[in-house]
Coordinates of C-alpha atoms in Angstrom, one line a residue:
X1 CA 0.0 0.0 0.0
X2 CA 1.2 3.4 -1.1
X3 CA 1.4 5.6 2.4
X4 CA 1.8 8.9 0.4
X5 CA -1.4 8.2 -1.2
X6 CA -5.1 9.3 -0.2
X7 CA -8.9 9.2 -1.6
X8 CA -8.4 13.2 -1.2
X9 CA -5.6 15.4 -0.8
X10 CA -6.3 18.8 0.6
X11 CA -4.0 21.6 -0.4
X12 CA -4.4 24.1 2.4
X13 CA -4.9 23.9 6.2
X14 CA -6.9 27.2 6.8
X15 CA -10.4 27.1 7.8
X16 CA -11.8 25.9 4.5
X17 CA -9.2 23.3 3.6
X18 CA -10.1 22.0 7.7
X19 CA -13.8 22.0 7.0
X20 CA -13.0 19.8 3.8
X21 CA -11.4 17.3 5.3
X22 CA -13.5 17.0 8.4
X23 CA -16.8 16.4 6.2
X24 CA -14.7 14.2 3.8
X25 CA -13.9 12.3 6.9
X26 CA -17.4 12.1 8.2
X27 CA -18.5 10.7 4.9
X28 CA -16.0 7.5 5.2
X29 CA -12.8 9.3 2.7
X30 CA -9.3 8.9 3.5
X31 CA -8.0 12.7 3.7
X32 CA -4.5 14.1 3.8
X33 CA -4.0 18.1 4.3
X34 CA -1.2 20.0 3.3
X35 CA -0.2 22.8 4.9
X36 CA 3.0 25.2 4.6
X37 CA 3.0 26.5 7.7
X38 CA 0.7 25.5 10.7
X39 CA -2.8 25.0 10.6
X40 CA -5.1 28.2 10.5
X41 CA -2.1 30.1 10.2
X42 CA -3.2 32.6 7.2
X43 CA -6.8 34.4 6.9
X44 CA -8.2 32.5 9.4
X45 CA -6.5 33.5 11.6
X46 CA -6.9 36.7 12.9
X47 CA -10.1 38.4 11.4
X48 CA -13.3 39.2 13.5
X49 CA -14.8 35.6 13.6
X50 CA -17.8 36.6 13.1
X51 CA -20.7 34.3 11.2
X52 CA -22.5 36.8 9.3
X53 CA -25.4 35.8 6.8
X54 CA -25.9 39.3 7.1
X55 CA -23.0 39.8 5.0
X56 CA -24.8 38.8 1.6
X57 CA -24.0 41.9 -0.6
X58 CA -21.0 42.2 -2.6
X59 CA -18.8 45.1 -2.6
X60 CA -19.2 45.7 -6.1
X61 CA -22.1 48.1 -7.0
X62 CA -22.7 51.2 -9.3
X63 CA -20.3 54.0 -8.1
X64 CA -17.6 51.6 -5.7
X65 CA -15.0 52.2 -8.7
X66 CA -15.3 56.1 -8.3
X67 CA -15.1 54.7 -4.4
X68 CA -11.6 52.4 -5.2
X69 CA -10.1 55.0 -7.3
X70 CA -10.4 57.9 -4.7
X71 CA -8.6 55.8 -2.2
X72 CA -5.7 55.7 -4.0
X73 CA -4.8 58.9 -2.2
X74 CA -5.4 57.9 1.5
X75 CA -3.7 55.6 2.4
X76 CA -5.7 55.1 5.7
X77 CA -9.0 54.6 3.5
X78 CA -11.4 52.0 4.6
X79 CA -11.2 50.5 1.4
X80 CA -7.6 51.3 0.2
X81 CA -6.0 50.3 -3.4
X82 CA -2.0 51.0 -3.6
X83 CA -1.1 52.8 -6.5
X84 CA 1.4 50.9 -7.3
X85 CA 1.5 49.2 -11.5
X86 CA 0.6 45.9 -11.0
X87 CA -1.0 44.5 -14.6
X88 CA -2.4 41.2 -12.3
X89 CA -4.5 43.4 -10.0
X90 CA -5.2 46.2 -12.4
X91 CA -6.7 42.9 -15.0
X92 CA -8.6 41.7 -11.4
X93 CA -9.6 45.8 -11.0
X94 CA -11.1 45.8 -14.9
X95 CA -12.9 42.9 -14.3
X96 CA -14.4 44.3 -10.6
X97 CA -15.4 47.3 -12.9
X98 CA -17.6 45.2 -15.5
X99 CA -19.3 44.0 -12.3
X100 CA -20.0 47.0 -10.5
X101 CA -24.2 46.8 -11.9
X102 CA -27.4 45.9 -10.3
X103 CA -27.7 42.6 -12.2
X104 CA -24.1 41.1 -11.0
X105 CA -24.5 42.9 -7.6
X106 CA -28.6 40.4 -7.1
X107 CA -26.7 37.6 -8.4
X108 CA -23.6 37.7 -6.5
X109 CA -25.6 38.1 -3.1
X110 CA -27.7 35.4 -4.0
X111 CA -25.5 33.3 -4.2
X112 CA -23.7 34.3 -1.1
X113 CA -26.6 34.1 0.8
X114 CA -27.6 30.8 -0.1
X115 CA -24.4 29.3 1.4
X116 CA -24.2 31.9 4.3
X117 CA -27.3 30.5 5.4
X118 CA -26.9 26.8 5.0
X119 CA -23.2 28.1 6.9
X120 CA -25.2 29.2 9.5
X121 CA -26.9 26.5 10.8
X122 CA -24.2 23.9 9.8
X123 CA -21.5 25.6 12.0
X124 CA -23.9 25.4 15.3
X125 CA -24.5 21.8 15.0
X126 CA -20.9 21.1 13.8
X127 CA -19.7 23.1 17.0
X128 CA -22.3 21.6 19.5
X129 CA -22.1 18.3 18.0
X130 CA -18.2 18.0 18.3
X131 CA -17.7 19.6 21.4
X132 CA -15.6 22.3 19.7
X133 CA -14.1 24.6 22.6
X134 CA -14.6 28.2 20.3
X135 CA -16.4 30.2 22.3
X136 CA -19.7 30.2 19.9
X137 CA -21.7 32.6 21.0
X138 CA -25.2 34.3 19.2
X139 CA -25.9 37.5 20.0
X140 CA -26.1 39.2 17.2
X141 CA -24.3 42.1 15.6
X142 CA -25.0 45.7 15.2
X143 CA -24.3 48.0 12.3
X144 CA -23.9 51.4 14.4
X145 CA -24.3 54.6 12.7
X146 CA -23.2 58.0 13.6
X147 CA -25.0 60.0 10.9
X148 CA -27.8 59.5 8.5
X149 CA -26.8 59.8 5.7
X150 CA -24.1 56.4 6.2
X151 CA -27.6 54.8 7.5
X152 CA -30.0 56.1 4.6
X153 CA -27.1 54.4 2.0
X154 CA -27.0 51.4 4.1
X155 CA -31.2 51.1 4.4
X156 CA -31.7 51.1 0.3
X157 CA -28.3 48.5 -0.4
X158 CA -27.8 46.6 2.4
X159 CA -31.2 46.1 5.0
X160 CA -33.0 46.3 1.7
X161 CA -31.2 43.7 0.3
X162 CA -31.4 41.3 3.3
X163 CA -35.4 42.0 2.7
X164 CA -35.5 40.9 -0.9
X165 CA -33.3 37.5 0.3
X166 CA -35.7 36.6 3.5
X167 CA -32.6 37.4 6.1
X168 CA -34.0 39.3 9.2
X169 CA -32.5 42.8 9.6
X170 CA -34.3 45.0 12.5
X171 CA -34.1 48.8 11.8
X172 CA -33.0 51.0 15.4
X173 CA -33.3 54.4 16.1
X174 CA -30.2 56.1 18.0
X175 CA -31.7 55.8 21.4
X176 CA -32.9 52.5 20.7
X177 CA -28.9 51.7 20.1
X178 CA -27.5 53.6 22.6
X179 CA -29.7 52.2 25.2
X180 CA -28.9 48.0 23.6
X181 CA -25.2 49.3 24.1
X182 CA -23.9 51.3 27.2
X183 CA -19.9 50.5 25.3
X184 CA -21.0 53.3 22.7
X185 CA -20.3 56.8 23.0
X186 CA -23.6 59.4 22.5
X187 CA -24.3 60.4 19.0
X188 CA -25.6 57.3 17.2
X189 CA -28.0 58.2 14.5
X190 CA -29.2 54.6 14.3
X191 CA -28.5 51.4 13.9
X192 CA -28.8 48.1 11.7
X193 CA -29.2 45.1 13.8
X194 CA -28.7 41.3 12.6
X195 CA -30.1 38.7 15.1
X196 CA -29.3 35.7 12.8
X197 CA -25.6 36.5 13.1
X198 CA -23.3 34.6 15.7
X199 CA -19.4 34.6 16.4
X200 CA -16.5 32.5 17.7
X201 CA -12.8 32.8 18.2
X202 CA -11.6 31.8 15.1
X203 CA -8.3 30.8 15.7
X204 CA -9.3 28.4 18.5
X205 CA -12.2 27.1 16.1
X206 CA -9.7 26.3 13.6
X207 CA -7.0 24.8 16.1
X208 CA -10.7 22.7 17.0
X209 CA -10.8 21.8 13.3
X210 CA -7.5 20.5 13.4
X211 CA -8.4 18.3 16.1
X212 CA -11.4 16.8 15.1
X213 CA -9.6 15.8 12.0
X214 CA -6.9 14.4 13.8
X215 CA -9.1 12.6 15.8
X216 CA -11.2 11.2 13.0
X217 CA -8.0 9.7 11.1
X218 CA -7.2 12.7 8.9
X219 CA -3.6 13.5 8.1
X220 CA -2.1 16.7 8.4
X221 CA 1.1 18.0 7.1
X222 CA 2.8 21.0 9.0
X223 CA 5.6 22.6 6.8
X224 CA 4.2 21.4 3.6
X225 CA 5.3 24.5 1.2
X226 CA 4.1 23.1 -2.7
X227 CA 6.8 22.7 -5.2
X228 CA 5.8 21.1 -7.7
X229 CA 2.5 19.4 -9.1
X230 CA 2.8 15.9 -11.6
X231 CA 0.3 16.1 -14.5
X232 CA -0.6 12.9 -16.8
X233 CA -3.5 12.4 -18.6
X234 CA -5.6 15.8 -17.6
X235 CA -4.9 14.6 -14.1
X236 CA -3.1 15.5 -11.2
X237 CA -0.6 12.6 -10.1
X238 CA 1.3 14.2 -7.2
X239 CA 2.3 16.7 -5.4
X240 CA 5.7 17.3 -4.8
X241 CA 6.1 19.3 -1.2
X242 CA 9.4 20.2 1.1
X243 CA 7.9 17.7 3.1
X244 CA 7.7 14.9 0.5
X245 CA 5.6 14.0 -2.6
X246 CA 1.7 12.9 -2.0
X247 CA -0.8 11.5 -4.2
X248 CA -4.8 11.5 -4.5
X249 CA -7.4 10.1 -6.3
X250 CA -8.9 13.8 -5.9
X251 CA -7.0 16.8 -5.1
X252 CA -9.0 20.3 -3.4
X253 CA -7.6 23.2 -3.9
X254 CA -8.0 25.2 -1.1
X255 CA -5.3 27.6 -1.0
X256 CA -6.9 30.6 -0.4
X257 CA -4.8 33.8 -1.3
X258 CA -2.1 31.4 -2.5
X259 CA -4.4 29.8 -5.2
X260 CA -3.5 32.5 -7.9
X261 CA 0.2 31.6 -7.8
X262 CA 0.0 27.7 -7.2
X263 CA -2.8 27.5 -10.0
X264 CA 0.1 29.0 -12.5
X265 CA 2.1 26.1 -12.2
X266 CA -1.4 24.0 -13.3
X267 CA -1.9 26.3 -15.8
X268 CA -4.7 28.1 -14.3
X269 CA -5.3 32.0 -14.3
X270 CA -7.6 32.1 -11.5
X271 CA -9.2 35.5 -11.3
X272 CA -8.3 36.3 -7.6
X273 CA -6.6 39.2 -5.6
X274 CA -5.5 38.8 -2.2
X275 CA -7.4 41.7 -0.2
X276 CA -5.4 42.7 2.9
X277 CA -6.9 42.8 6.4
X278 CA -5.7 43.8 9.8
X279 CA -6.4 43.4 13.4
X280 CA -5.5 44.2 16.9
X281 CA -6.1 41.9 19.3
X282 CA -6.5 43.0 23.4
X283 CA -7.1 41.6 26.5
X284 CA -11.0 43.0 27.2
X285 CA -11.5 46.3 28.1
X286 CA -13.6 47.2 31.9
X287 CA -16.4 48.1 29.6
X288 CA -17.2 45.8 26.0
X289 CA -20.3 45.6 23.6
X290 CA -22.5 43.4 24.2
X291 CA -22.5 42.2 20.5
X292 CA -20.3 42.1 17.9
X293 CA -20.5 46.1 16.1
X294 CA -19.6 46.8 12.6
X295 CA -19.0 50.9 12.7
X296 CA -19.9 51.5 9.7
X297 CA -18.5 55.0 8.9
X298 CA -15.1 53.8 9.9
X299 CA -15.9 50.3 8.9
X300 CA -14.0 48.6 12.3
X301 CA -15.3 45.3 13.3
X302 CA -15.6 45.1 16.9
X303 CA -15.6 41.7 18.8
X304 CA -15.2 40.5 22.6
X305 CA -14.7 37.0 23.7
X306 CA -14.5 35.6 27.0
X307 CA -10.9 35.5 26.2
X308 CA -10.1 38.7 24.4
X309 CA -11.4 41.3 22.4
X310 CA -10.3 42.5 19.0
X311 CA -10.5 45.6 16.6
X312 CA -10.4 44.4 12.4
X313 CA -11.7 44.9 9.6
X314 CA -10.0 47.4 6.3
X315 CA -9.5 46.1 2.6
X316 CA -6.1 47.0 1.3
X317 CA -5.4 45.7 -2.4
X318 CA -1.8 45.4 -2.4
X319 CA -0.7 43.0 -4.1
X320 CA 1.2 40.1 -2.0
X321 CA 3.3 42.8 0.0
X322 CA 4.0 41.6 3.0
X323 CA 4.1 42.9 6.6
X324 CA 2.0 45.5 8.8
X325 CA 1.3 49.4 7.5
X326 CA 1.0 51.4 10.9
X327 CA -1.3 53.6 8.5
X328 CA -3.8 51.1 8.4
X329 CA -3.6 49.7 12.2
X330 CA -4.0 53.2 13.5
X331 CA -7.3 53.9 11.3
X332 CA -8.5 50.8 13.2
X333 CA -7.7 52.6 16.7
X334 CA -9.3 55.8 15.3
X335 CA -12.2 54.3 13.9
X336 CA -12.5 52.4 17.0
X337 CA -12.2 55.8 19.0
X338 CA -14.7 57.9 17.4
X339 CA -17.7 55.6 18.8
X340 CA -16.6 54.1 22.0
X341 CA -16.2 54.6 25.4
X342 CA -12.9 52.4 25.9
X343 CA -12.2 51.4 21.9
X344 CA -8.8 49.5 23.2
X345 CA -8.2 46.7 25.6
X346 CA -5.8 47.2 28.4
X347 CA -3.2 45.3 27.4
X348 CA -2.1 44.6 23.3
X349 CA -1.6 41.7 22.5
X350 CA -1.2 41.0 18.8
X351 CA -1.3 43.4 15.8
X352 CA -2.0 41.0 12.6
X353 CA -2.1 41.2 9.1
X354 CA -3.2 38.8 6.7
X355 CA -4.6 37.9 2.4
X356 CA -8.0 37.5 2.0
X357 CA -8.7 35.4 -1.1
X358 CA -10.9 37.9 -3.6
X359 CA -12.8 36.4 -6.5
X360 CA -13.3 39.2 -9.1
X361 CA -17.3 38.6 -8.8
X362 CA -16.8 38.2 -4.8
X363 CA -18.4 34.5 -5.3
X364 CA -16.3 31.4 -4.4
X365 CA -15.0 29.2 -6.3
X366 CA -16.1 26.1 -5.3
X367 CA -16.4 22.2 -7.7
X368 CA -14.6 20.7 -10.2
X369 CA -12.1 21.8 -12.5
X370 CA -13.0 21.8 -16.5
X371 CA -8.7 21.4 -17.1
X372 CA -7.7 18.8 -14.6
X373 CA -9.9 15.7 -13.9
X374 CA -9.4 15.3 -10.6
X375 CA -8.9 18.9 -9.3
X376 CA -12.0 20.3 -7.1
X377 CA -11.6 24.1 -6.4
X378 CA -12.8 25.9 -2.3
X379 CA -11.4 28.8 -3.0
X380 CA -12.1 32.7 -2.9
X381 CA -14.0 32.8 -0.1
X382 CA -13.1 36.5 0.7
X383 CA -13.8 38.4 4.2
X384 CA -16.2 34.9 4.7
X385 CA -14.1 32.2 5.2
X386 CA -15.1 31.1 8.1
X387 CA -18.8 32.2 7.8
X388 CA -18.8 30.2 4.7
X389 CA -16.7 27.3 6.1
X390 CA -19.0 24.4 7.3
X391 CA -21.1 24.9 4.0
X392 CA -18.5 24.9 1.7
X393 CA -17.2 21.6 3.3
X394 CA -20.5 19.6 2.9
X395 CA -20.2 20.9 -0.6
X396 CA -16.9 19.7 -1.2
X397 CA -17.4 16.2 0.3
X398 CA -20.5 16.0 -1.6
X399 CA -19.0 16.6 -4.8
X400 CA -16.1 14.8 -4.8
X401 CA -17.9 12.1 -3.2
X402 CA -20.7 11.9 -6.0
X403 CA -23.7 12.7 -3.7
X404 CA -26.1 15.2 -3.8
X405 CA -25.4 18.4 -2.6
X406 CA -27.3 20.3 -0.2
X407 CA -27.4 24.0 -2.2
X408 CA -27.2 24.4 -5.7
X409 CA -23.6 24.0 -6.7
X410 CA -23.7 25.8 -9.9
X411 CA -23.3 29.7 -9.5
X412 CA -20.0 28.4 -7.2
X413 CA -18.8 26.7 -10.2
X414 CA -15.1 26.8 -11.5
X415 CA -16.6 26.9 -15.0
X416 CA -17.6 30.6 -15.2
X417 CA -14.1 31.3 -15.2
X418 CA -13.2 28.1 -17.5
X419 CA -10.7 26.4 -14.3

């Protein structure tokens, strides 16, 4: 028996990769995940764990180009794209730009909604069920506003949005907020609130992930950087990694960010750009929210944990430049500032950066390649990784396995881009 070979091998240990293998596992595969660092050491990482069907609208819609292009000259923009000549992202930007309609904008956030909600409910069970030790919590989350003409935009493209797609959204007047959230300072104009939303600690649910697949016979490979792929026959025959080669009879591709550069050496131009996010990550302050807050005006993400409490959000198109901009971090602690009463934990205790996969039509990329045989994309998940996670897993397992899926697979599918 060949040791290096699986039913499925997993390129990618982040939250999407895990979720893959742990509902591959549960449906009787053989899995091996390779991963170049440690498990959830990218995206999943440090953003604001929150599980957010809420979060169903794309960024692209009429006027967010005028929106991109302006930030070229702040640097501490919410939404910031670096100057810099680049012909991969400006070929990404051009594409954005032909999506920027009402048309794409329905059909993207139908489709993200559809797997946001089967997310949803899939992650509760998956974390009750398994015991995983996350801190999953459902309280909610807030959009706050501080003046009304950021909540007037937000009421005809977001809440009205979430209408249309049957997600609850309850409308609040500034008192109404004020009085749900003593953390806030006065001044709210209103607020946006989303019951169906939840959070958890990401990093711990991931490290939970890890277990569970462990646990259910699932082989993980630390230190796995990808060299090389083998291709014979329209199929991929093996990986070669710094930590050996490996084979499967199907191979998921679930590389996040990375997926770009390692689908060049299969050939593949996968329209993706990684989108850089930051956080800062605290011990809790004296005084937290009660639920997670999206200040919109600023657009910081705001969560508290029994264990912490963290400040995140930004989109920074950058290419794959590495490393923290103080620029952006101290927007966060600005942002932060400007609604409430203690916007920083006593003590610091990580500042993070990190690529957030970007699919030019903000949908992921989720089935079977039409180039390699036995090459399944879960890729380009965006700011919803981990929202998206436990869906996209049953997905995966249910393609690759030949069963039927639980959502309709097809506006996920590779093809639209011919991958």
């Amino acid at each position: 028996m060949d040791a290096s070979r699986s039913d499925v091998l997993i390129l990618g240990g982040g939250v999407i990769g895990l979720a893959s293998a742990y509902y591959l596992l549960k449906s009787g595969a053989t899995v091996r995940v390779l991963e170049q660092g440690t498990p959830g050491s990218g995206s999943s990482h440090g953003n604001c764990g929150t599980i957010t069907p809420s979060h169903a609208a794309p960024l692209a819609m009429p006027g967010m180009l005028g929106v991109a292009l302006r930030s070229m000259f702040r640097a501490d923009a919410p939404l910031y794209l670096n100057p810099r000549p680049d012909l991969e992202r400006l070929r990404w930007l051009l594409g954005f730009a032909r999506r920027c309609n009402w048309r794409d904008f329905e059909h993207a956030a139908r489709a993200r909604s559809a797997i946001l909600e089967r997310s949803r409910g899939l992650l509760e069970t998956l974390v009750r069920s398994e015991g995983l030790d996350c801190e999953f919590v459902q309280p909610g989350e807030l959009y706050v506003y501080r003046t009304a003409r950021q909540l007037a935009s937000d009421e005809r493209h977001h809440a009205a949005v979430l209408d249309r797609l049957g997600v609850e959204v309850r409308r609040m007047r500034g008192d109404e907020v004020e009085a749900a959230e003593p953390a806030l300072k006065p001044g709210v104009a209103g607020g946006l609130f989303h019951p169906g939303d939840a959070q958890l600690r990401p990093d711990r649910y991931v490290t939970e992930l890890a277990r569970r697949v462990r646990e259910m016979g699932g082989v993980i490979e630390t230190g796995a950087r990808i060299d090389q792929f083998g291709m014979t026959d329209g199929r991929v025959s093996h990986v070669r990694t710094t930590r050996g080669v490996f084979k499967g009879e199907r191979v998921v591709m679930a590389l996040g960010a990375w997926s770009p550069l390692l689908g060049k050496m299969l050939d593949l131009r996968i329209p993706m750009q990684p989108g850089k996010g930051y956080s800062l990550t605290y011990t809790r302050p004296t005084l937290v929210p009660k639920h997670a807050l999206v200040l919109r005006e600023a657009a910081v993400c705001v969560t508290t944990w029994g264990s912490g409490y963290r400040l995140g959000s930004t989109m920074e198109f950058s290419g794959y430049a590495e490393g923290l901009n103080r620029t952006r971090l101290d927007a966060l602690r600005r942002g932060a500032a400007t609604s409430l009463h203690e916007p920083e934990g006593h003590e610091l205790l990580e500042e993070w950066w990190g690529w957030r996969p970007m699919s030019v039509d903000e949908v992921p990329i989720i089935g079977h390649s039409t180039r390699w045989s036995n090459l399944t994309f879960a890729t380009a998940h965006g700011m919803l990784g981990v929202s998206m996670s436990a869906a996209t897993g049953e997905l995966v397992a249910s393609l690759v396995l030949g069963k039927t899926p639980s959502i309709d697979p097809a506006p996920y599918a590779p093809a639209r881009f011919q991958l």
